[in-house]
Coordinates of C-alpha atoms in Angstrom, one line a residue:
X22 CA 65.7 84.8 94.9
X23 CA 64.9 81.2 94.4
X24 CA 67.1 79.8 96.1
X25 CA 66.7 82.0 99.0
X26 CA 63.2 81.3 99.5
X27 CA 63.2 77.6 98.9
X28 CA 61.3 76.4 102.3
X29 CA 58.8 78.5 100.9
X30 CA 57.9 76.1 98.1
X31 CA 58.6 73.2 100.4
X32 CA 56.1 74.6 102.5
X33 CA 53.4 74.7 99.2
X34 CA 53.3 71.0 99.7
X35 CA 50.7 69.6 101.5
X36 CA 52.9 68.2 105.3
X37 CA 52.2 68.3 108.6
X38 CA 52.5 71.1 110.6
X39 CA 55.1 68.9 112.6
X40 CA 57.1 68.7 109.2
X41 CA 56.8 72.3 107.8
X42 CA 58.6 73.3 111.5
X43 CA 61.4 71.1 110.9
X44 CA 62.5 72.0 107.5
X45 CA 61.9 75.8 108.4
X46 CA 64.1 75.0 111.6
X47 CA 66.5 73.3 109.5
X48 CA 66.8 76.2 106.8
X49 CA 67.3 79.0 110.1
X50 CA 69.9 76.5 111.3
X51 CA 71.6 76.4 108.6
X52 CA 71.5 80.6 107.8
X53 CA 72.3 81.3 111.6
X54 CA 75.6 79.5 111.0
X55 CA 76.3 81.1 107.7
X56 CA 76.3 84.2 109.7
X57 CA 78.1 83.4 112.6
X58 CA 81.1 81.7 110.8
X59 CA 82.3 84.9 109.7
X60 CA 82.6 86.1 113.4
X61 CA 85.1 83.7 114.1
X62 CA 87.5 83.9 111.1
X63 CA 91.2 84.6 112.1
X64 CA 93.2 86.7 110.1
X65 CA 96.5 88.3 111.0
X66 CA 96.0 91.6 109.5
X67 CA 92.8 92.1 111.8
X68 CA 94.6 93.9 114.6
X69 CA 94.8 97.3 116.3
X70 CA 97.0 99.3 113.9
X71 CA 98.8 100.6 116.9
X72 CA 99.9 96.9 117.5
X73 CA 101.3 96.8 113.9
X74 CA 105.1 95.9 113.6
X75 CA 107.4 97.3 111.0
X76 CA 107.1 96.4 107.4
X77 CA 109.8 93.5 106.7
X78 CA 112.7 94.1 105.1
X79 CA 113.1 93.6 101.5
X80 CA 115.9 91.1 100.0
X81 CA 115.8 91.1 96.4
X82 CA 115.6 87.6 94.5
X83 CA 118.6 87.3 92.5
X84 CA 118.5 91.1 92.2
X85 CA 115.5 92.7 90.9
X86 CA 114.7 90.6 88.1
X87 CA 110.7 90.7 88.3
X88 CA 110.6 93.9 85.6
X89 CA 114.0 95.7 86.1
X90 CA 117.2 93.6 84.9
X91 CA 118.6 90.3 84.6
X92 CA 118.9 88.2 87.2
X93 CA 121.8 88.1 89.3
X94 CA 124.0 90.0 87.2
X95 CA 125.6 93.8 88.9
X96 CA 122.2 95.5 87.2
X97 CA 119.8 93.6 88.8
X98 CA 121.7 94.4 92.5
X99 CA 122.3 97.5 91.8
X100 CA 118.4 97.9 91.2
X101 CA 117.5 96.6 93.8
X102 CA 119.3 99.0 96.4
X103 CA 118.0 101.7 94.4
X104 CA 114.7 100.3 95.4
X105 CA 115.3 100.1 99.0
X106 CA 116.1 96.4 99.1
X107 CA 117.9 95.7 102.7
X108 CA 119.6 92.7 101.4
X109 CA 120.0 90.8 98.1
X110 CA 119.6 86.7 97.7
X111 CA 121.8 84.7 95.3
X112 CA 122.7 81.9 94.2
X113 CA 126.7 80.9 93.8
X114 CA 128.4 77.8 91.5
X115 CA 132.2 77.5 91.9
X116 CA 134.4 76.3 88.8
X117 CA 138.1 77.1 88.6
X118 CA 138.5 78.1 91.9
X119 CA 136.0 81.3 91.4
X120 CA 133.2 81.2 92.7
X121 CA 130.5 83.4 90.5
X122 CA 126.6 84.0 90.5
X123 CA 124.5 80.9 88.1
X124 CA 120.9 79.4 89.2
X125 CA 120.6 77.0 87.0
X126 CA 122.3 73.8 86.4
X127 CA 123.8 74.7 82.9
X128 CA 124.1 78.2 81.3
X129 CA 121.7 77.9 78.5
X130 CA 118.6 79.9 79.8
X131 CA 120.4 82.8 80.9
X132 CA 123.6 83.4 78.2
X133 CA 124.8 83.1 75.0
X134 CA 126.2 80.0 75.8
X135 CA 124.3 78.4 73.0
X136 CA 126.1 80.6 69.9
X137 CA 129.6 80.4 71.8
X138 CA 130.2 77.2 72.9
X139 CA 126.8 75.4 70.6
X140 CA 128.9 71.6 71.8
X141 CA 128.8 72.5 75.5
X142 CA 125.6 74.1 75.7
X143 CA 124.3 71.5 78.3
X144 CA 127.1 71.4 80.1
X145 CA 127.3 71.9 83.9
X146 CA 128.2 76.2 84.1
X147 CA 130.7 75.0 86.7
X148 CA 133.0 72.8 84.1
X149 CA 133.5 76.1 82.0
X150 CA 136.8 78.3 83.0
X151 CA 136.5 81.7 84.6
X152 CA 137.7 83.4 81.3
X153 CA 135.4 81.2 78.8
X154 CA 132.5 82.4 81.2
X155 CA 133.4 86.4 81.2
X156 CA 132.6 86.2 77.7
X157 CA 129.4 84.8 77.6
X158 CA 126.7 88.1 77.5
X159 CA 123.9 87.2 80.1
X160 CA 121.2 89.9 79.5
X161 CA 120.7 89.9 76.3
X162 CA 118.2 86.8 76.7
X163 CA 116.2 88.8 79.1
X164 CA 115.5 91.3 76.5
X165 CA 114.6 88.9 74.0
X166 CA 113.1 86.1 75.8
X167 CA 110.9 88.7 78.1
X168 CA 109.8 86.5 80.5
X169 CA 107.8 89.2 82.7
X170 CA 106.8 91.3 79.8
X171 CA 108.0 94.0 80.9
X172 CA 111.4 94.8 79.0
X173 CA 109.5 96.8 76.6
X174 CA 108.9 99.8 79.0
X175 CA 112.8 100.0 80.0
X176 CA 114.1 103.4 78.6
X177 CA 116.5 102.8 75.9
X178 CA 119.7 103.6 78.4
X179 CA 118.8 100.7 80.7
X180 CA 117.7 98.6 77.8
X181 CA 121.0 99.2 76.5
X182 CA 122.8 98.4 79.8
X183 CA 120.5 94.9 80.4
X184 CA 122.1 94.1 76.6
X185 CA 125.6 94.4 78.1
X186 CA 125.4 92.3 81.3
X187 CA 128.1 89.7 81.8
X188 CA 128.2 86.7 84.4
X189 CA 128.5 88.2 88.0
X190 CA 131.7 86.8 90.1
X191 CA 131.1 86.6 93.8
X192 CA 133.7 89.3 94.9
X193 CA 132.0 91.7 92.4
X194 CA 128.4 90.9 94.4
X195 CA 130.0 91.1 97.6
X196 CA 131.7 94.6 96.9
X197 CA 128.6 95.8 95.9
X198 CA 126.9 94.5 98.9
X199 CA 129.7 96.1 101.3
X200 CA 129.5 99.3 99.8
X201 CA 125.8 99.6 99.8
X202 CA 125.6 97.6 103.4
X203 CA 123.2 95.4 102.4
X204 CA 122.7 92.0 103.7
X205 CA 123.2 88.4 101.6
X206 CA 122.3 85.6 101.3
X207 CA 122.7 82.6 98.7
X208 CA 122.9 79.1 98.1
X209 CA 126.0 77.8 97.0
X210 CA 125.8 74.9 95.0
X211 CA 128.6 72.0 95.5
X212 CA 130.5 71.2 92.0
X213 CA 130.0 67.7 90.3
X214 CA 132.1 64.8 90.6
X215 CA 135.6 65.3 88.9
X216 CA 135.6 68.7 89.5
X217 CA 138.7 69.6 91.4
X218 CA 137.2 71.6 93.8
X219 CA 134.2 69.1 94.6
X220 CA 135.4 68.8 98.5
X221 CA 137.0 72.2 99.0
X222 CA 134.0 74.6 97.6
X223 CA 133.0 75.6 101.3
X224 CA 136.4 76.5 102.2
X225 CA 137.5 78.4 98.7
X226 CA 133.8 80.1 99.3
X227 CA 134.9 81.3 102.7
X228 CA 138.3 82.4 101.2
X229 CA 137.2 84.5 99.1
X230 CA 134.0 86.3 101.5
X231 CA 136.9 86.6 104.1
X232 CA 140.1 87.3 101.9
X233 CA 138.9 88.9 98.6
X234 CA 136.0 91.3 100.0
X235 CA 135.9 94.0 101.8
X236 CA 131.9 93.0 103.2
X237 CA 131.6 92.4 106.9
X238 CA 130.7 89.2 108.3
X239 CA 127.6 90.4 110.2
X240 CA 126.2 91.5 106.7
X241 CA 126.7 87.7 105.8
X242 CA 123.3 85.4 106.1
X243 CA 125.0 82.0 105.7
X244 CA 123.1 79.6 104.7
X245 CA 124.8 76.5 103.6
X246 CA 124.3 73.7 106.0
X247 CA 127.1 72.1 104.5
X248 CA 130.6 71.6 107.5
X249 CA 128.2 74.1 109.3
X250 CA 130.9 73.6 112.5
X251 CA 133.8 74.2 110.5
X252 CA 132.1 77.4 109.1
X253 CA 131.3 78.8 112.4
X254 CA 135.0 77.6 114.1
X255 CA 136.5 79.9 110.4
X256 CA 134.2 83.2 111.0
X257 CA 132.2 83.1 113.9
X258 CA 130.7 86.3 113.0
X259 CA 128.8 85.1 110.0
X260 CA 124.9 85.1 110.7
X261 CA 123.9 81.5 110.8
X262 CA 121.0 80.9 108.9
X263 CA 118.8 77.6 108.3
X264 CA 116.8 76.7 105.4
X265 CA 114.8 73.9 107.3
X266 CA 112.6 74.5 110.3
X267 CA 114.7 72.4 112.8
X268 CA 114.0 72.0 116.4
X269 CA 114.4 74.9 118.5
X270 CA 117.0 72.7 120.8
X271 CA 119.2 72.4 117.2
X272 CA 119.0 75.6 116.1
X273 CA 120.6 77.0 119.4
X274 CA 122.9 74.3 119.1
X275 CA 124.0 75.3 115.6
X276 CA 123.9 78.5 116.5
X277 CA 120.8 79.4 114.3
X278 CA 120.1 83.5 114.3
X279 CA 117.4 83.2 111.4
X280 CA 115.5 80.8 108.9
X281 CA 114.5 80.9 105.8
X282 CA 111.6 79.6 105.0
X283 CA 108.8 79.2 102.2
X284 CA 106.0 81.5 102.6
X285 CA 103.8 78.8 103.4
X286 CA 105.7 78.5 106.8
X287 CA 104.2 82.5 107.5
X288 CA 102.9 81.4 110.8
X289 CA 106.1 79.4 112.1
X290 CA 107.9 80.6 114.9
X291 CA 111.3 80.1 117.1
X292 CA 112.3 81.7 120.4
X293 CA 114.9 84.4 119.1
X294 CA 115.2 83.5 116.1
X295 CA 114.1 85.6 112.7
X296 CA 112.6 84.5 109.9
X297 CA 112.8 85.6 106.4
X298 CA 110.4 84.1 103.8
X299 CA 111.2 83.5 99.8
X300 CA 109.4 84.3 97.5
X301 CA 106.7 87.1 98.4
X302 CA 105.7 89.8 95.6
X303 CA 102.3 90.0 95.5
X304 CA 101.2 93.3 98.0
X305 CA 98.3 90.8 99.3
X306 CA 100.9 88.4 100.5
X307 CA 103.1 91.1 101.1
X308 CA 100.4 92.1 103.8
X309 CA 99.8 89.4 105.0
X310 CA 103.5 88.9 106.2
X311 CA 103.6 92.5 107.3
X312 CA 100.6 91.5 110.1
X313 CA 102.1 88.4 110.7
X314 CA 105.1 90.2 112.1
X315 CA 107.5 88.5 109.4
X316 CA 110.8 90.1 109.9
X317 CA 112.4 90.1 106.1
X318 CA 111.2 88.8 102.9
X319 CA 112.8 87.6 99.5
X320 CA 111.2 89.2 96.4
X321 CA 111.0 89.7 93.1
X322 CA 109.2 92.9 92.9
X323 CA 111.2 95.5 95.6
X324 CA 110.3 98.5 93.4
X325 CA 106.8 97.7 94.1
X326 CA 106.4 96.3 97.7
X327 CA 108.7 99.1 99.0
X328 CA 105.9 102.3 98.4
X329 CA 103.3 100.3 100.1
X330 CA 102.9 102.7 103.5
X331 CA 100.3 99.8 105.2
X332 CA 99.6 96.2 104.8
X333 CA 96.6 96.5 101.9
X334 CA 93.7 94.2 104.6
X335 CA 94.4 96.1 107.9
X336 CA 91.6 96.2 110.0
X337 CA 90.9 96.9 113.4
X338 CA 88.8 93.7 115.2
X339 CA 86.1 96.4 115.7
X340 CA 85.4 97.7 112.0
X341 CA 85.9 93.7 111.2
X342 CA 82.5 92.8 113.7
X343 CA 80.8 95.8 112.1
X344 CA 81.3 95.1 108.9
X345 CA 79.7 91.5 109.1
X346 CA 77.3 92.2 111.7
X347 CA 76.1 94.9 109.1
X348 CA 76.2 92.5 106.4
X349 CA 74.1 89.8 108.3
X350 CA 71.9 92.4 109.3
X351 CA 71.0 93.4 105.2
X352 CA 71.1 89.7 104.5
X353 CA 68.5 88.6 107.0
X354 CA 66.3 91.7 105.8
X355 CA 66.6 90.5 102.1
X356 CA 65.5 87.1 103.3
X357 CA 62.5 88.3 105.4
X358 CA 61.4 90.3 102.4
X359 CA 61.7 87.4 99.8
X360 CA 60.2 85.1 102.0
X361 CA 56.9 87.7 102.3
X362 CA 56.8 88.4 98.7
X363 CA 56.4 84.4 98.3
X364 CA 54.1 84.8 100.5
X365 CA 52.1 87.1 99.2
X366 CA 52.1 85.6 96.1
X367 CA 50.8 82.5 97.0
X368 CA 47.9 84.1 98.6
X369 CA 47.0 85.9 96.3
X370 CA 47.4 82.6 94.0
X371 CA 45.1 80.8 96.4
X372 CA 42.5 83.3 96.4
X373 CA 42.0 83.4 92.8
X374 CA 41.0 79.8 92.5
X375 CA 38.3 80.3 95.0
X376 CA 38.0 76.9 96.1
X377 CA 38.9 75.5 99.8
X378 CA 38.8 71.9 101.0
X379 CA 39.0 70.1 104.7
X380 CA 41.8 67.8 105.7
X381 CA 41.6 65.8 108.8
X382 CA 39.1 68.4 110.5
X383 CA 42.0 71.8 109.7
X384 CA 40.9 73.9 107.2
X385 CA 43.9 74.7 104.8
X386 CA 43.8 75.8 101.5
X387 CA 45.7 73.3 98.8
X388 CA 46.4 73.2 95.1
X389 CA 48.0 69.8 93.0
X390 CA 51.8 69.2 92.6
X391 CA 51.3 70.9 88.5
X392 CA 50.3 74.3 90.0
X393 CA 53.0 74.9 92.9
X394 CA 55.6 74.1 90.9
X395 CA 53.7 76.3 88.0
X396 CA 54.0 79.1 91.0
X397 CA 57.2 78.6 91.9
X398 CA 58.6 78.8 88.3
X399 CA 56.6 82.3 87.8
X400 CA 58.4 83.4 91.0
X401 CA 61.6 81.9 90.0
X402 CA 61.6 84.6 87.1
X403 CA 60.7 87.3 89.0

């Protein structure tokens, strides 16, 4: 209340009538543009919902590790097309010539590695063989480690399935993808130095996508930038897709279909080109994206986004203006009524002392610096 009705104790003060005007101008100023700036606040999601795109499509992050399974392991995918996911994202290391599913640099976070092979725990994953890496176990750490606590509330089948996960080859992930038709994407990772397939690992990739799968090549988001050319001159089929917001003249040339971009980049857009945005899985941001008229999204949480009927902060321009115009309305009112309960108060301050004085030939009614501020604390508490 006090700070609301602040030019009322300024006021108290013995000033011109000159001065009084200007702070009181000053203060209406100031509260006119606290009411208009909401006015002009943009927001994608206020919009006609008849002018509302589709939701985006939903690629799940390295499956659907949020709450349901360890990432990129056969669970997590599988997870996530039970949740309605329209594409799964990955992430692919090659070692002896087979290429299989690792994030991280070394294996420690996600496997056993540390109890099997305790020398070699910090060790690249892709200097290990194919057949010292199928015996690794790479869910039990997800149970144990918890790091969404959430593996509590699996039922005891699917805890008992996340316990048994082993590393995921990339065949394995793309014949899931084919027979569920889902989309993919992932970032493949070039080998170190001595590895012997540190200058072939695009090729031996392709090889095995083209050779070793049975997923088609439109179902491929490939997004390597790595011998782009030779990729495209190989299998011209494959959905090129850029992880950089290039100019438009370069994405045509490379013949861009898509980007994927950081959620920050929400509002960037290309001439006929998607975009799909990593890594959305709060409904909030979710929504937001939805207005924005994001085509698909990479998320950790599919089982959640994928109920939501409407973006969550829809609202037509109309119920927006009403809203604030409302609000300003029942703000202004509350000031009005503070300011004339200060008012009153003082007069009826003023006319208790019974005493009036003459100041340069204008009779006003004052009172020392002690007692307005002895007011205005009384008030202040009120």
């Amino acid at each position: 209340m006090t700070a609301l009705s602040w030019p009322v104790a300024v006021l108290s003060f013995q000033m011109t009538r000159a001065q009084r005007a200007l702070i009181l101008g000053l203060f209406l100023l100031l509260l006119s543009a606290l009411y208009l700036v909401p006015l002009g606040l943009y927001s994608p999601c206020i919009k006609d919902k008849d002018s509302l795109g589709p939701p985006p499509a939903l690629i799940g992050h390295r499956g659907a590790p949020m709450q349901l399974a360890p990432e990129n392991t056969l669970m997590a995918f599988e997870k996530a097309v039970q949740c309605g996911c329209a594409g799964l994202e990955t992430d692919v290391t090659l070692l002896d010539g087979v290429p299989f599913l690792m994030h991280d640099r070394t294996l420690l976070r996600t496997t056993d590695v540390q109890q099997q092979y305790p020398e070699r725990s910090r060790s690249p994953a892709a200097m290990f063989s194919w057949s010292q890496l199928r015996t690794l176990n790479a869910g039990a750490w997800f149970l144990s480690s918890n790091p969404f606590r959430t593996a509590g509330s699996l039922p005891e089948d699917e805890r008992l399935q996340a316990q048994n996960q082993s590393i995921c080859s990339l065949v394995d992930f793309l014949q899931l993808a084919a027979h569920s038709q889902s989309l993919v994407i992932f970032d493949l990772y070039r080998p170190p130095k001595g590895h012997p397939y540190r200058d072939t690992w695009v090729q031996r990739t392709l090889d095995v996508l083209l050779n070793q799968s049975s997923i088609l090549s439109s179902q491929v988001l490939w997004l390597p930038s790595d011998l782009r050319s030779l990729v495209q001159e190989i299998d011209p089929d494959l959905q090129q897709t850029s992880g950089s917001q290039l100019p438009l003249q370069e994405l045509q040339s490379n013949n861009i279909v898509k980007l994927n971009l950081h959620y920050s980049a929400m509002e960037y857009q290309a001439v006929n080109i998607s975009v799909n945005l990593y890594v959305v899985s709060e409904p909030w941001l979710y929504s937001v994206a939805w207005c924005s008229g994001v085509q698909s999204l990479t998320t950790n949480a599919p089982q959640r986004l994928s109920t939501m009927t409407q973006p969550l902060l829809l609202m037509s321009p109309g119920e927006y203006s009403l809203m604030w115009t409302l609000t300003d309305l029942l703000s202004l009112a509350l000031v009005l009524l503070v300011f004339c309960f200060h008012w009153r108060e003082q007069a009826l301050a003023l006319s208790s002392e019974g005493d009036a004085s003459l100041d340069t030939g204008t009779y006003s009614k004052f009172r020392t610096l002690s007692e307005v501020w002895s007011v205005s604390s009384v008030n202040s508490h009120i």
